[in-house]
Short mmCIF file of C-alpha atoms (C1' of nucleotides) in Angstrom, two decimals:
data_model
loop_
_atom_site.label_atom_id
_atom_site.label_comp_id
_atom_site.label_asym_id
_atom_site.label_seq_id
_atom_site.Cartn_x
_atom_site.Cartn_y
_atom_site.Cartn_z
CA MET A 1 175.12 106.63 -33.92
CA ILE A 2 173.73 103.70 -32.07
CA ASN A 3 170.49 104.33 -30.37
CA ILE A 4 170.28 101.93 -27.51
CA ALA A 5 166.54 102.28 -27.29
CA ALA A 6 166.03 102.04 -30.99
CA HIS A 7 164.26 98.74 -30.52
CA SER A 8 161.40 100.55 -28.88
CA PHE A 9 161.45 103.32 -31.40
CA HIS A 10 160.11 101.57 -34.43
CA ASP A 11 156.81 99.93 -34.36
CA ALA A 12 157.13 96.40 -35.60
CA THR A 13 160.64 96.16 -34.26
CA ALA A 14 159.41 96.69 -30.78
CA ILE A 15 157.48 93.47 -31.03
CA LYS A 16 160.02 91.36 -32.78
CA LEU A 17 163.33 92.10 -31.10
CA PRO A 18 164.88 89.75 -28.56
CA GLN A 19 164.65 92.41 -25.87
CA PRO A 20 168.17 92.72 -24.51
CA ALA A 21 166.82 94.57 -21.49
CA MET A 22 169.47 97.17 -22.11
CA ALA A 23 172.08 95.58 -19.91
CA ILE A 24 174.76 97.99 -20.98
CA ALA A 25 173.62 101.00 -19.00
CA PRO A 26 173.91 99.34 -15.57
CA MET A 27 177.29 98.01 -16.64
CA LEU A 28 178.42 101.51 -17.48
CA ALA A 29 177.28 102.62 -14.08
CA ALA A 30 179.01 99.75 -12.33
CA ARG A 31 182.27 100.71 -13.96
CA GLY A 32 182.00 104.30 -12.91
CA LEU A 33 181.85 105.32 -16.54
CA HIS A 34 178.33 106.44 -16.13
CA SER A 35 179.38 109.35 -13.97
CA SER A 36 181.71 110.82 -16.56
CA ALA A 37 181.68 114.48 -17.39
CA ILE A 38 178.21 115.85 -18.01
CA ARG A 39 177.84 118.32 -20.81
CA LYS A 40 175.06 120.80 -21.30
CA VAL A 41 174.56 121.45 -25.00
CA ALA A 42 172.34 124.10 -26.56
CA CYS A 43 169.76 123.38 -29.23
CA ASN A 44 171.04 122.89 -32.79
CA GLU A 45 174.60 122.13 -31.70
CA THR A 46 176.57 119.50 -33.60
CA LEU A 47 178.00 116.63 -31.56
CA TRP A 48 179.88 115.07 -34.44
CA CYS A 49 179.84 114.84 -38.23
CA GLU A 50 179.79 111.91 -40.61
CA GLY A 51 183.33 110.67 -41.15
CA ASP A 52 184.61 112.05 -37.86
CA GLU A 53 186.79 109.89 -35.68
CA ARG A 54 184.64 108.88 -32.75
CA SER A 55 185.80 110.57 -29.55
CA HIS A 56 183.04 109.87 -27.04
CA ILE A 57 180.12 107.65 -26.30
CA PHE A 58 177.22 109.80 -25.16
CA VAL A 59 174.36 108.98 -22.85
CA VAL A 60 171.41 111.32 -23.31
CA ARG A 61 170.06 112.59 -19.97
CA THR A 62 167.60 115.27 -21.06
CA GLY A 63 166.65 116.76 -24.40
CA ALA A 64 166.94 114.96 -27.73
CA VAL A 65 169.57 114.26 -30.37
CA CYS A 66 169.03 113.84 -34.11
CA LEU A 67 171.17 111.47 -36.19
CA SER A 68 171.27 112.39 -39.86
CA ARG A 69 173.09 112.32 -43.17
CA THR A 70 173.25 114.98 -45.85
CA LEU A 71 173.44 114.45 -49.61
CA PRO A 72 175.85 116.35 -51.87
CA ASN A 73 173.02 118.59 -53.06
CA GLY A 74 171.95 119.49 -49.55
CA ARG A 75 169.05 117.14 -49.06
CA ARG A 76 169.04 115.84 -45.49
CA ILE A 77 167.87 112.52 -44.09
CA VAL A 78 167.20 111.92 -40.41
CA LEU A 79 168.18 108.37 -39.50
CA ASP A 80 167.11 108.29 -35.88
CA PHE A 81 166.38 110.30 -32.77
CA ALA A 82 167.97 109.68 -29.38
CA TYR A 83 166.02 110.45 -26.22
CA PRO A 84 166.89 110.46 -22.50
CA GLY A 85 168.37 107.11 -21.53
CA ASP A 86 169.64 106.35 -25.01
CA ILE A 87 173.29 105.75 -25.77
CA ILE A 88 174.74 107.13 -28.98
CA GLY A 89 178.15 106.65 -30.54
CA LEU A 90 178.45 102.88 -30.22
CA GLY A 91 179.58 101.00 -33.30
CA ALA A 92 182.42 101.86 -35.63
CA ASP A 93 185.32 104.20 -34.88
CA THR A 94 184.31 106.39 -37.80
CA GLN A 95 180.95 108.07 -37.41
CA PRO A 96 178.47 106.92 -40.08
CA CYS A 97 176.27 110.01 -39.65
CA ASP A 98 175.98 113.49 -38.22
CA ALA A 99 174.60 114.06 -34.74
CA HIS A 100 173.07 117.31 -33.52
CA THR A 101 170.78 118.38 -30.72
CA VAL A 102 167.19 119.38 -31.42
CA GLN A 103 166.68 120.72 -27.91
CA LEU A 104 168.69 121.95 -24.98
CA THR A 105 170.33 118.66 -24.09
CA ARG A 106 172.33 117.27 -21.19
CA LEU A 107 174.73 114.46 -22.07
CA GLU A 108 177.15 112.23 -20.26
CA ALA A 109 180.32 111.99 -22.30
CA ILE A 110 182.38 108.82 -21.99
CA PRO A 111 185.75 109.00 -23.75
CA VAL A 112 186.18 106.24 -26.28
CA ALA A 113 189.46 105.20 -24.68
CA ALA A 114 187.75 104.55 -21.36
CA PHE A 115 184.99 102.68 -23.13
CA LYS A 116 187.43 100.47 -25.00
CA ARG A 117 189.35 99.76 -21.82
CA ALA A 118 186.15 98.57 -20.22
CA VAL A 119 185.43 96.33 -23.20
CA ALA A 120 188.92 94.86 -23.09
CA GLU A 121 188.63 94.12 -19.37
CA ASP A 122 185.17 92.64 -19.52
CA PRO A 123 184.16 90.56 -22.55
CA GLU A 124 180.55 90.55 -21.43
CA PHE A 125 180.57 94.32 -21.61
CA GLY A 126 181.67 94.23 -25.22
CA ARG A 127 179.09 91.59 -25.96
CA GLN A 128 176.31 93.80 -24.64
CA ALA A 129 177.57 96.70 -26.73
CA SER A 130 177.50 94.48 -29.81
CA ILE A 131 173.93 93.53 -29.06
CA GLN A 132 173.01 97.18 -29.00
CA VAL A 133 174.57 97.68 -32.42
CA ALA A 134 172.67 94.68 -33.73
CA ASN A 135 169.46 96.16 -32.36
CA ALA A 136 170.23 99.45 -34.05
CA LEU A 137 170.64 97.53 -37.29
CA SER A 138 167.27 95.90 -36.82
CA ALA A 139 165.78 99.33 -36.17
CA ALA A 140 167.41 100.67 -39.32
CA TYR A 141 165.87 97.78 -41.26
CA GLN A 142 162.51 98.72 -39.84
CA HIS A 143 163.10 102.30 -40.88
CA VAL A 144 163.72 101.11 -44.43
CA VAL A 145 160.41 99.26 -44.31
CA VAL A 146 158.55 102.31 -43.07
CA ILE A 147 160.01 104.62 -45.67
CA SER A 148 159.77 102.34 -48.65
CA LYS A 149 156.35 100.80 -48.22
CA LEU A 150 154.13 102.97 -46.04
CA SER A 151 151.96 105.91 -47.07
CA ALA A 152 152.32 109.32 -45.45
CA ASN A 153 149.50 108.53 -43.01
CA GLU A 154 151.06 105.21 -42.11
CA ARG A 155 154.52 106.70 -41.68
CA LEU A 156 153.37 109.36 -39.29
CA ALA A 157 151.27 106.84 -37.37
CA SER A 158 154.30 104.57 -37.17
CA PHE A 159 156.39 107.40 -35.83
CA LEU A 160 153.81 108.40 -33.23
CA MET A 161 153.16 104.82 -32.12
CA ALA A 162 156.87 104.25 -31.65
CA LEU A 163 156.98 107.27 -29.36
CA SER A 164 153.92 105.98 -27.55
CA ARG A 165 155.52 102.61 -26.97
CA ARG A 166 158.64 104.30 -25.77
CA ASN A 167 156.63 106.23 -23.22
CA GLU A 168 155.03 103.03 -22.00
CA ALA A 169 158.39 101.29 -21.77
CA HIS A 170 159.50 104.12 -19.50
CA GLY A 171 156.49 103.79 -17.25
CA LEU A 172 154.68 106.81 -18.68
CA SER A 173 151.31 106.95 -20.35
CA GLY A 174 151.19 105.82 -23.94
CA ALA A 175 148.07 107.88 -24.55
CA SER A 176 149.94 111.02 -25.54
CA VAL A 177 153.43 112.09 -26.55
CA VAL A 178 155.46 115.27 -26.55
CA LEU A 179 157.38 115.95 -29.73
CA PRO A 180 160.77 117.46 -28.93
CA MET A 181 161.70 118.00 -32.57
CA LYS A 182 160.36 120.30 -35.26
CA ARG A 183 158.20 119.37 -38.24
CA LEU A 184 161.20 119.53 -40.54
CA ASP A 185 163.01 116.90 -38.49
CA ILE A 186 159.97 114.64 -38.60
CA ALA A 187 159.68 115.18 -42.34
CA ASP A 188 163.31 114.29 -42.95
CA PHE A 189 162.95 111.26 -40.71
CA LEU A 190 159.90 109.96 -42.53
CA GLY A 191 161.12 110.77 -46.01
CA LEU A 192 158.40 113.37 -46.57
CA THR A 193 158.28 117.14 -46.96
CA ILE A 194 157.36 119.45 -44.15
CA GLU A 195 154.10 120.35 -45.89
CA THR A 196 153.07 116.73 -46.18
CA VAL A 197 153.80 116.16 -42.51
CA SER A 198 151.67 119.14 -41.66
CA ARG A 199 148.86 117.98 -43.91
CA THR A 200 149.08 114.49 -42.50
CA PHE A 201 148.79 115.74 -38.94
CA THR A 202 145.67 117.57 -40.05
CA ARG A 203 144.25 114.47 -41.74
CA LEU A 204 144.81 112.31 -38.66
CA ARG A 205 143.20 114.99 -36.52
CA GLU A 206 140.18 115.35 -38.80
CA ALA A 207 139.83 111.57 -38.88
CA GLY A 208 139.55 111.59 -35.10
CA LEU A 209 142.73 109.60 -34.56
CA ILE A 210 144.68 112.26 -32.71
CA ALA A 211 144.31 115.66 -31.11
CA LEU A 212 146.96 118.35 -31.13
CA ASP A 213 148.03 120.78 -28.42
CA GLN A 214 150.25 123.68 -29.43
CA HIS A 215 151.97 121.80 -32.27
CA ASN A 216 154.12 119.56 -30.12
CA VAL A 217 151.77 117.56 -27.93
CA VAL A 218 149.87 114.72 -29.56
CA VAL A 219 146.98 113.03 -27.78
CA PHE A 220 145.88 109.69 -29.17
CA ARG A 221 142.14 109.27 -29.56
CA ASP A 222 142.06 105.90 -31.31
CA LEU A 223 145.11 103.82 -30.52
CA ALA A 224 143.75 100.70 -32.18
CA ARG A 225 143.35 102.34 -35.57
CA LEU A 226 146.64 104.17 -35.19
CA ARG A 227 148.44 100.89 -34.45
CA ALA A 228 146.83 99.25 -37.45
CA LEU A 229 147.97 102.15 -39.62
CA ALA A 230 151.48 102.02 -38.19
CA ALA A 231 151.77 98.30 -38.86
CA GLY A 232 150.94 98.83 -42.51
CA GLU A 233 147.78 96.78 -42.40
CA GLY A 234 146.35 98.71 -45.28
CA GLU A 235 144.32 96.93 -47.95
CA HIS A 236 147.13 96.47 -50.43
CA ASP A 237 147.75 93.02 -51.90
CA MET B 1 171.52 89.35 -41.67
CA ILE B 2 174.84 91.01 -41.70
CA ASN B 3 176.34 91.46 -45.08
CA ILE B 4 180.06 91.64 -44.65
CA ALA B 5 180.53 93.33 -47.96
CA ALA B 6 177.70 95.74 -47.49
CA HIS B 7 180.18 98.57 -47.31
CA SER B 8 180.93 98.15 -50.97
CA PHE B 9 177.34 97.67 -51.87
CA HIS B 10 175.97 101.13 -51.40
CA ASP B 11 177.42 103.97 -53.26
CA ALA B 12 178.31 106.74 -50.85
CA THR B 13 179.06 104.19 -48.16
CA ALA B 14 181.84 102.74 -50.20
CA ILE B 15 183.62 106.04 -50.03
CA LYS B 16 182.99 106.91 -46.45
CA LEU B 17 183.50 103.71 -44.51
CA PRO B 18 186.66 103.00 -42.57
CA GLN B 19 187.42 99.98 -44.72
CA PRO B 20 187.85 97.11 -42.31
CA ALA B 21 189.53 95.10 -45.02
CA MET B 22 187.27 92.25 -44.07
CA ALA B 23 189.62 90.73 -41.55
CA ILE B 24 187.03 88.27 -40.36
CA ALA B 25 187.13 85.91 -43.31
CA PRO B 26 190.80 85.00 -42.96
CA MET B 27 190.23 84.55 -39.25
CA LEU B 28 187.45 82.13 -39.96
CA ALA B 29 189.78 80.23 -42.25
CA ALA B 30 192.58 80.21 -39.69
CA ARG B 31 190.27 78.63 -37.15
CA GLY B 32 189.18 75.92 -39.49
CA LEU B 33 185.64 77.23 -39.34
CA HIS B 34 185.83 78.25 -42.93
CA SER B 35 185.86 74.69 -44.07
CA SER B 36 182.63 73.77 -42.36
CA ALA B 37 179.90 71.89 -44.12
CA ILE B 38 179.11 73.25 -47.56
CA ARG B 39 175.49 73.33 -48.55
CA LYS B 40 174.10 73.53 -52.04
CA VAL B 41 170.78 75.34 -52.00
CA ALA B 42 168.34 75.67 -54.88
CA CYS B 43 166.89 78.97 -56.03
CA ASN B 44 164.06 80.44 -53.97
CA GLU B 45 164.89 78.40 -50.87
CA THR B 46 164.51 80.00 -47.46
CA LEU B 47 167.58 80.00 -45.20
CA TRP B 48 165.82 81.49 -42.21
CA CYS B 49 162.84 83.66 -41.32
CA GLU B 50 162.52 86.82 -39.30
CA GLY B 51 162.25 85.95 -35.62
CA ASP B 52 164.03 82.63 -36.01
CA GLU B 53 166.70 81.67 -33.54
CA ARG B 54 169.97 81.96 -35.41
CA SER B 55 171.49 78.55 -36.03
CA HIS B 56 174.32 79.20 -38.48
CA ILE B 57 176.57 81.86 -39.87
CA PHE B 58 176.72 81.47 -43.64
CA VAL B 59 179.46 82.37 -46.06
CA VAL B 60 178.20 82.71 -49.61
CA ARG B 61 180.43 80.89 -52.10
CA THR B 62 178.41 81.11 -55.31
CA GLY B 63 174.96 82.42 -56.13
CA ALA B 64 173.17 85.17 -54.24
CA VAL B 65 171.03 85.57 -51.15
CA CYS B 66 168.26 88.09 -50.57
CA LEU B 67 167.57 89.55 -47.10
CA SER B 68 164.03 90.83 -46.72
CA ARG B 69 161.11 91.63 -44.48
CA THR B 70 157.42 91.21 -45.16
CA LEU B 71 154.60 93.41 -43.91
CA PRO B 72 151.38 92.04 -42.41
CA ASN B 73 149.54 92.78 -45.67
CA GLY B 74 152.06 90.94 -47.78
CA ARG B 75 154.17 93.82 -49.07
CA ARG B 76 157.82 92.78 -49.16
CA ILE B 77 160.95 94.86 -48.68
CA VAL B 78 164.40 93.66 -49.71
CA LEU B 79 166.97 94.95 -47.23
CA ASP B 80 170.13 93.69 -48.86
CA PHE B 81 171.68 91.15 -51.17
CA ALA B 82 174.60 88.90 -50.27
CA TYR B 83 177.04 87.80 -52.96
CA PRO B 84 179.96 85.36 -53.05
CA GLY B 85 182.41 86.21 -50.29
CA ASP B 86 179.79 87.83 -48.07
CA ILE B 87 179.00 86.58 -44.60
CA ILE B 88 175.40 86.59 -43.44
CA GLY B 89 173.90 85.81 -40.06
CA LEU B 90 176.20 87.92 -37.89
CA GLY B 91 174.58 90.13 -35.28
CA ALA B 92 171.78 89.24 -32.91
CA ASP B 93 170.70 85.73 -31.93
CA THR B 94 167.24 86.41 -33.28
CA GLN B 95 167.09 86.99 -37.01
CA PRO B 96 165.87 90.49 -37.87
CA CYS B 97 164.84 89.51 -41.40
CA ASP B 98 164.13 86.66 -43.79
CA ALA B 99 166.86 85.21 -45.97
CA HIS B 100 166.27 83.33 -49.20
CA THR B 101 168.29 82.41 -52.25
CA VAL B 102 167.67 84.12 -55.58
CA GLN B 103 169.88 81.68 -57.47
CA LEU B 104 171.34 78.25 -57.09
CA THR B 105 173.66 78.99 -54.20
CA ARG B 106 176.53 77.25 -52.44
CA LEU B 107 177.03 78.21 -48.80
CA GLU B 108 179.43 77.35 -46.02
CA ALA B 109 177.42 76.83 -42.86
CA ILE B 110 179.15 77.57 -39.56
CA PRO B 111 177.15 76.52 -36.50
CA VAL B 112 176.53 79.41 -34.12
CA ALA B 113 177.97 77.43 -31.24
CA ALA B 114 181.29 77.04 -33.04
CA PHE B 115 181.25 80.70 -33.94
CA LYS B 116 180.60 81.76 -30.37
CA ARG B 117 183.34 79.48 -29.12
CA ALA B 118 185.75 81.19 -31.46
CA VAL B 119 184.64 84.61 -30.23
CA ALA B 120 185.07 83.57 -26.61
CA GLU B 121 188.57 82.26 -27.26
CA ASP B 122 189.74 85.20 -29.30
CA PRO B 123 188.53 88.70 -28.38
CA GLU B 124 189.95 90.13 -31.59
CA PHE B 125 187.74 87.76 -33.49
CA GLY B 126 184.66 89.12 -31.78
CA ARG B 127 185.86 92.63 -32.35
CA GLN B 128 186.10 92.03 -36.09
CA ALA B 129 182.62 90.57 -36.12
CA SER B 130 181.31 93.66 -34.34
CA ILE B 131 182.94 95.87 -36.93
CA GLN B 132 181.09 93.98 -39.64
CA VAL B 133 177.80 94.60 -37.88
CA ALA B 134 178.64 98.28 -37.57
CA ASN B 135 179.39 98.37 -41.29
CA ALA B 136 176.08 96.71 -42.03
CA LEU B 137 174.42 99.43 -39.97
CA SER B 138 176.16 102.09 -41.98
CA ALA B 139 175.02 100.37 -45.17
CA ALA B 140 171.46 100.26 -43.85
CA TYR B 141 171.67 104.00 -43.19
CA GLN B 142 172.78 104.49 -46.75
CA HIS B 143 169.86 102.39 -47.91
CA VAL B 144 167.53 104.69 -46.01
CA VAL B 145 169.09 107.65 -47.79
CA VAL B 146 168.68 106.04 -51.20
CA ILE B 147 165.07 105.12 -50.64
CA SER B 148 163.91 108.30 -48.99
CA LYS B 149 165.59 110.95 -51.10
CA LEU B 150 166.48 109.62 -54.54
CA SER B 151 164.31 109.44 -57.66
CA ALA B 152 163.73 106.20 -59.53
CA ASN B 153 166.58 107.00 -61.95
CA GLU B 154 168.93 107.81 -59.09
CA ARG B 155 167.98 104.72 -57.13
CA LEU B 156 168.64 102.37 -59.99
CA ALA B 157 171.90 104.16 -60.80
CA SER B 158 172.90 103.86 -57.15
CA PHE B 159 172.16 100.16 -57.21
CA LEU B 160 174.10 99.58 -60.42
CA MET B 161 177.09 101.67 -59.31
CA ALA B 162 177.26 99.73 -56.05
CA LEU B 163 177.48 96.52 -58.05
CA SER B 164 180.11 98.10 -60.28
CA ARG B 165 182.22 99.09 -57.29
CA ARG B 166 181.84 95.64 -55.87
CA ASN B 167 183.15 94.15 -59.10
CA GLU B 168 186.13 96.47 -58.98
CA ALA B 169 186.82 95.60 -55.35
CA HIS B 170 186.97 91.97 -56.43
CA GLY B 171 189.41 92.66 -59.21
CA LEU B 172 186.83 92.46 -61.97
CA SER B 173 185.85 95.12 -64.45
CA GLY B 174 183.53 97.81 -63.18
CA ALA B 175 182.32 98.51 -66.70
CA SER B 176 179.53 95.96 -66.60
CA VAL B 177 177.62 93.87 -64.09
CA VAL B 178 175.58 90.69 -64.09
CA LEU B 179 172.33 90.86 -62.19
CA PRO B 180 171.68 87.59 -60.39
CA MET B 181 168.27 88.65 -59.12
CA LYS B 182 164.96 89.32 -60.84
CA ARG B 183 163.32 92.66 -61.52
CA LEU B 184 160.93 92.14 -58.64
CA ASP B 185 163.81 91.76 -56.19
CA ILE B 186 165.40 94.95 -57.47
CA ALA B 187 162.06 96.74 -57.22
CA ASP B 188 161.53 95.64 -53.63
CA PHE B 189 165.10 96.60 -52.80
CA LEU B 190 164.75 100.09 -54.23
CA GLY B 191 161.28 100.73 -52.91
CA LEU B 192 159.77 100.83 -56.41
CA THR B 193 157.38 98.69 -58.40
CA ILE B 194 158.52 96.22 -60.98
CA GLU B 195 157.04 98.35 -63.76
CA THR B 196 158.95 101.42 -62.66
CA VAL B 197 162.18 99.44 -62.52
CA SER B 198 161.52 98.21 -66.02
CA ARG B 199 160.76 101.69 -67.32
CA THR B 200 163.80 103.09 -65.53
CA PHE B 201 166.07 100.56 -67.19
CA THR B 202 164.60 101.68 -70.49
CA ARG B 203 165.10 105.36 -69.65
CA LEU B 204 168.74 104.83 -68.70
CA ARG B 205 169.24 102.86 -71.89
CA GLU B 206 167.61 105.49 -74.09
CA ALA B 207 169.66 108.18 -72.37
CA GLY B 208 172.79 106.35 -73.40
CA LEU B 209 173.89 105.59 -69.85
CA ILE B 210 173.67 101.82 -70.05
CA ALA B 211 173.18 98.97 -72.49
CA LEU B 212 171.32 95.77 -71.73
CA ASP B 213 172.04 92.19 -72.71
CA GLN B 214 169.30 89.63 -72.23
CA HIS B 215 167.75 91.37 -69.20
CA ASN B 216 170.47 90.53 -66.70
CA VAL B 217 173.71 91.97 -68.04
CA VAL B 218 174.20 95.71 -67.75
CA VAL B 219 177.00 97.47 -69.62
CA PHE B 220 177.83 100.98 -68.47
CA ARG B 221 178.25 103.52 -71.25
CA ASP B 222 178.69 106.67 -69.16
CA LEU B 223 180.06 105.92 -65.73
CA ALA B 224 180.59 109.58 -64.85
CA ARG B 225 176.95 110.51 -65.34
CA LEU B 226 175.81 107.30 -63.66
CA ARG B 227 177.96 108.04 -60.61
CA ALA B 228 176.62 111.58 -60.43
CA LEU B 229 173.08 110.21 -60.57
CA ALA B 230 173.84 107.61 -57.92
CA ALA B 231 175.28 110.22 -55.56
CA GLY B 232 172.08 112.23 -55.74
CA GLU B 233 173.70 115.27 -57.28
CA GLY B 234 170.45 116.36 -58.85
CA GLU B 235 169.53 120.02 -58.99
CA HIS B 236 167.37 120.11 -55.90
CA ASP B 237 168.10 122.81 -53.27
"C1'" DC C 1 153.93 149.91 -25.15
"C1'" DG C 2 153.20 148.62 -29.68
"C1'" DA C 3 154.90 147.68 -34.31
"C1'" DA C 4 158.19 145.15 -37.20
"C1'" DG C 5 160.29 141.09 -38.45
"C1'" DG C 6 161.66 136.22 -38.10
"C1'" DC C 7 160.48 131.53 -37.31
"C1'" DT C 8 157.34 127.74 -37.36
"C1'" DG C 9 153.39 125.68 -38.87
"C1'" DT C 10 149.20 125.38 -41.90
"C1'" DT C 11 146.57 125.52 -46.14
"C1'" DA C 12 145.61 125.81 -51.29
"C1'" DC C 13 146.48 124.48 -55.95
"C1'" DA C 14 148.80 122.95 -60.21
"C1'" DC C 15 151.99 119.55 -61.57
"C1'" DA C 16 155.19 115.65 -61.85
"C1'" DC C 17 156.33 111.17 -60.65
"C1'" DT C 18 155.19 106.79 -59.45
"C1'" DG C 19 151.66 103.19 -58.85
"C1'" DT C 20 147.91 100.60 -60.80
"C1'" DC C 21 145.81 98.06 -64.29
"C1'" DA C 22 145.93 95.94 -68.64
"C1'" DC C 23 148.05 93.57 -72.22
"C1'" DA C 24 151.85 91.95 -75.43
"C1'" DC C 25 156.04 89.46 -76.13
"C1'" DG C 26 159.56 85.92 -75.67
"C1'" DA C 27 161.74 82.05 -73.15
"C1'" DC C 28 161.20 77.92 -71.06
"C1'" DC C 29 159.00 73.53 -70.03
"C1'" DG C 30 155.85 69.82 -69.58
"C1'" DC D 1 151.43 72.98 -78.50
"C1'" DG D 2 149.62 75.31 -74.50
"C1'" DG D 3 150.94 76.67 -70.04
"C1'" DT D 4 153.63 79.56 -66.87
"C1'" DC D 5 157.09 82.89 -65.76
"C1'" DG D 6 159.64 86.96 -66.36
"C1'" DT D 7 159.79 91.18 -68.66
"C1'" DG D 8 158.44 95.40 -71.27
"C1'" DT D 9 155.07 99.03 -72.51
"C1'" DG D 10 150.93 101.93 -72.60
"C1'" DA D 11 146.93 104.62 -70.49
"C1'" DC D 12 145.27 106.47 -66.53
"C1'" DA D 13 144.70 107.69 -61.67
"C1'" DG D 14 146.49 108.93 -57.25
"C1'" DT D 15 149.69 110.47 -53.94
"C1'" DG D 16 153.00 113.53 -52.68
"C1'" DT D 17 155.69 117.69 -54.18
"C1'" DG D 18 156.75 122.54 -55.05
"C1'" DT D 19 155.38 127.03 -54.82
"C1'" DA D 20 153.04 130.34 -52.68
"C1'" DA D 21 150.33 132.79 -49.40
"C1'" DC D 22 148.83 133.13 -44.79
"C1'" DA D 23 148.37 132.68 -39.55
"C1'" DG D 24 150.32 132.37 -34.85
"C1'" DC D 25 153.98 133.16 -31.70
"C1'" DC D 26 158.17 135.07 -30.23
"C1'" DT D 27 161.87 138.43 -30.04
"C1'" DT D 28 163.58 142.84 -31.12
"C1'" DC D 29 163.57 147.49 -31.24
"C1'" DG D 30 161.82 152.07 -31.97
#
DNA sequence: CGAAGGCTGTTACACACTGTCACACGACCG
DNA sequence: CGGTCGTGTGACAGTGTGTAACAGCCTTCG
């Protein structure tokens, strides 16, 4: 469930984290683990469920993965998304959440046994993995902040700005983003309903902050105001 | 910011986690780290701030510590509470949140250098620490669930049931709990306002679910219904 | 080829819950 | 005794929700 790039996924977190420079991926490669079996998984396929014994560490190559939990009454909460380059499945041996694809996704699957062997042989390797878990925790804290204290406008802006920053961190333009997931996934991630997400997109568009192309491409027209919204710089208190 | 007992602090998490049995505390004791300098800290004192370089790992002996973040506009979010027996400060070298006491608190302070030395000398020690961070992550996920999908009644019930379970895990009665923190801290923890927390206490009392003694002692009068509330078994979906 | 149907997203409107503002009450303390 | 602090309660407004209807796009199938 650990999203190695989670530190770039939430707004404020991106600024405040120590920036581990993601040293674990090269280390995986150096150990030959990075070239493990590659799986091609269809959209809406489940990788694991909450409570499962962890069997693999996955590296997302293309597509997107959604990490979620489900309440007894069926209500679902999306905890994080994993994009190409992200590593998921670090952390405890028992999965703390469900994981399923939201697109056609290609994954590298590293068996847990091989991963643990690498950790045992190289303490630094384990240390880097721990850092990633700590970063995921910091990202989860940020998620709590977003959900508990931001308005619908601010939440969506926060989500979009995190994607924008992620683009920039990967050398792409931060001026627009492609949304790989559906409105329902965004709603469950932001603690809103699908209708509110839809309305909020409309509000941001009418306010001149964004423009929309075919539902899943967002072009930013006023990054400064969007960033202010995302940071929760509203006039409360 | 890691709360070693966080797994018993959130409701559903308590059921689902692998139960690490908190192996790290005895290990600290075995290494002599557990008997480090003991600090006595007054109420409302800050232990560290978000962004600070981590200097110590703390073990709470008496009192209670509040882990929080603050938004640019002053809004505060409580991420977790740490109670006697909990370890805080595990994880990254840069603090991902603020920490301050909400009571007169006694703490054991273990310098980070000593802690890291212990990890370097004993891989199992580091492994146990990592497990605690992973558990804190799982607890943070649970916190996201509570805040994003539960009503005010359910949130407060979830909070109270977590405290009840914690009491039971420590060999005490789960039939009542003492609240060491103020209403405002609870409100910021549950993503509510202080007024709503107050009204919710009243609602639970009038519904016969709890009884209150002098604002900070809660007696549970219907644990079954409280647990159902806490689990989010409402009639949605 | 075109119509039917499903899926996703958008919009409208009444309503419920929570937040906001205001004030009262009691405990504690100088 | 008067001040502050923490808490509880009421009236009211605002945001988001739930329900519903509708539009656009795609696949399916006659």
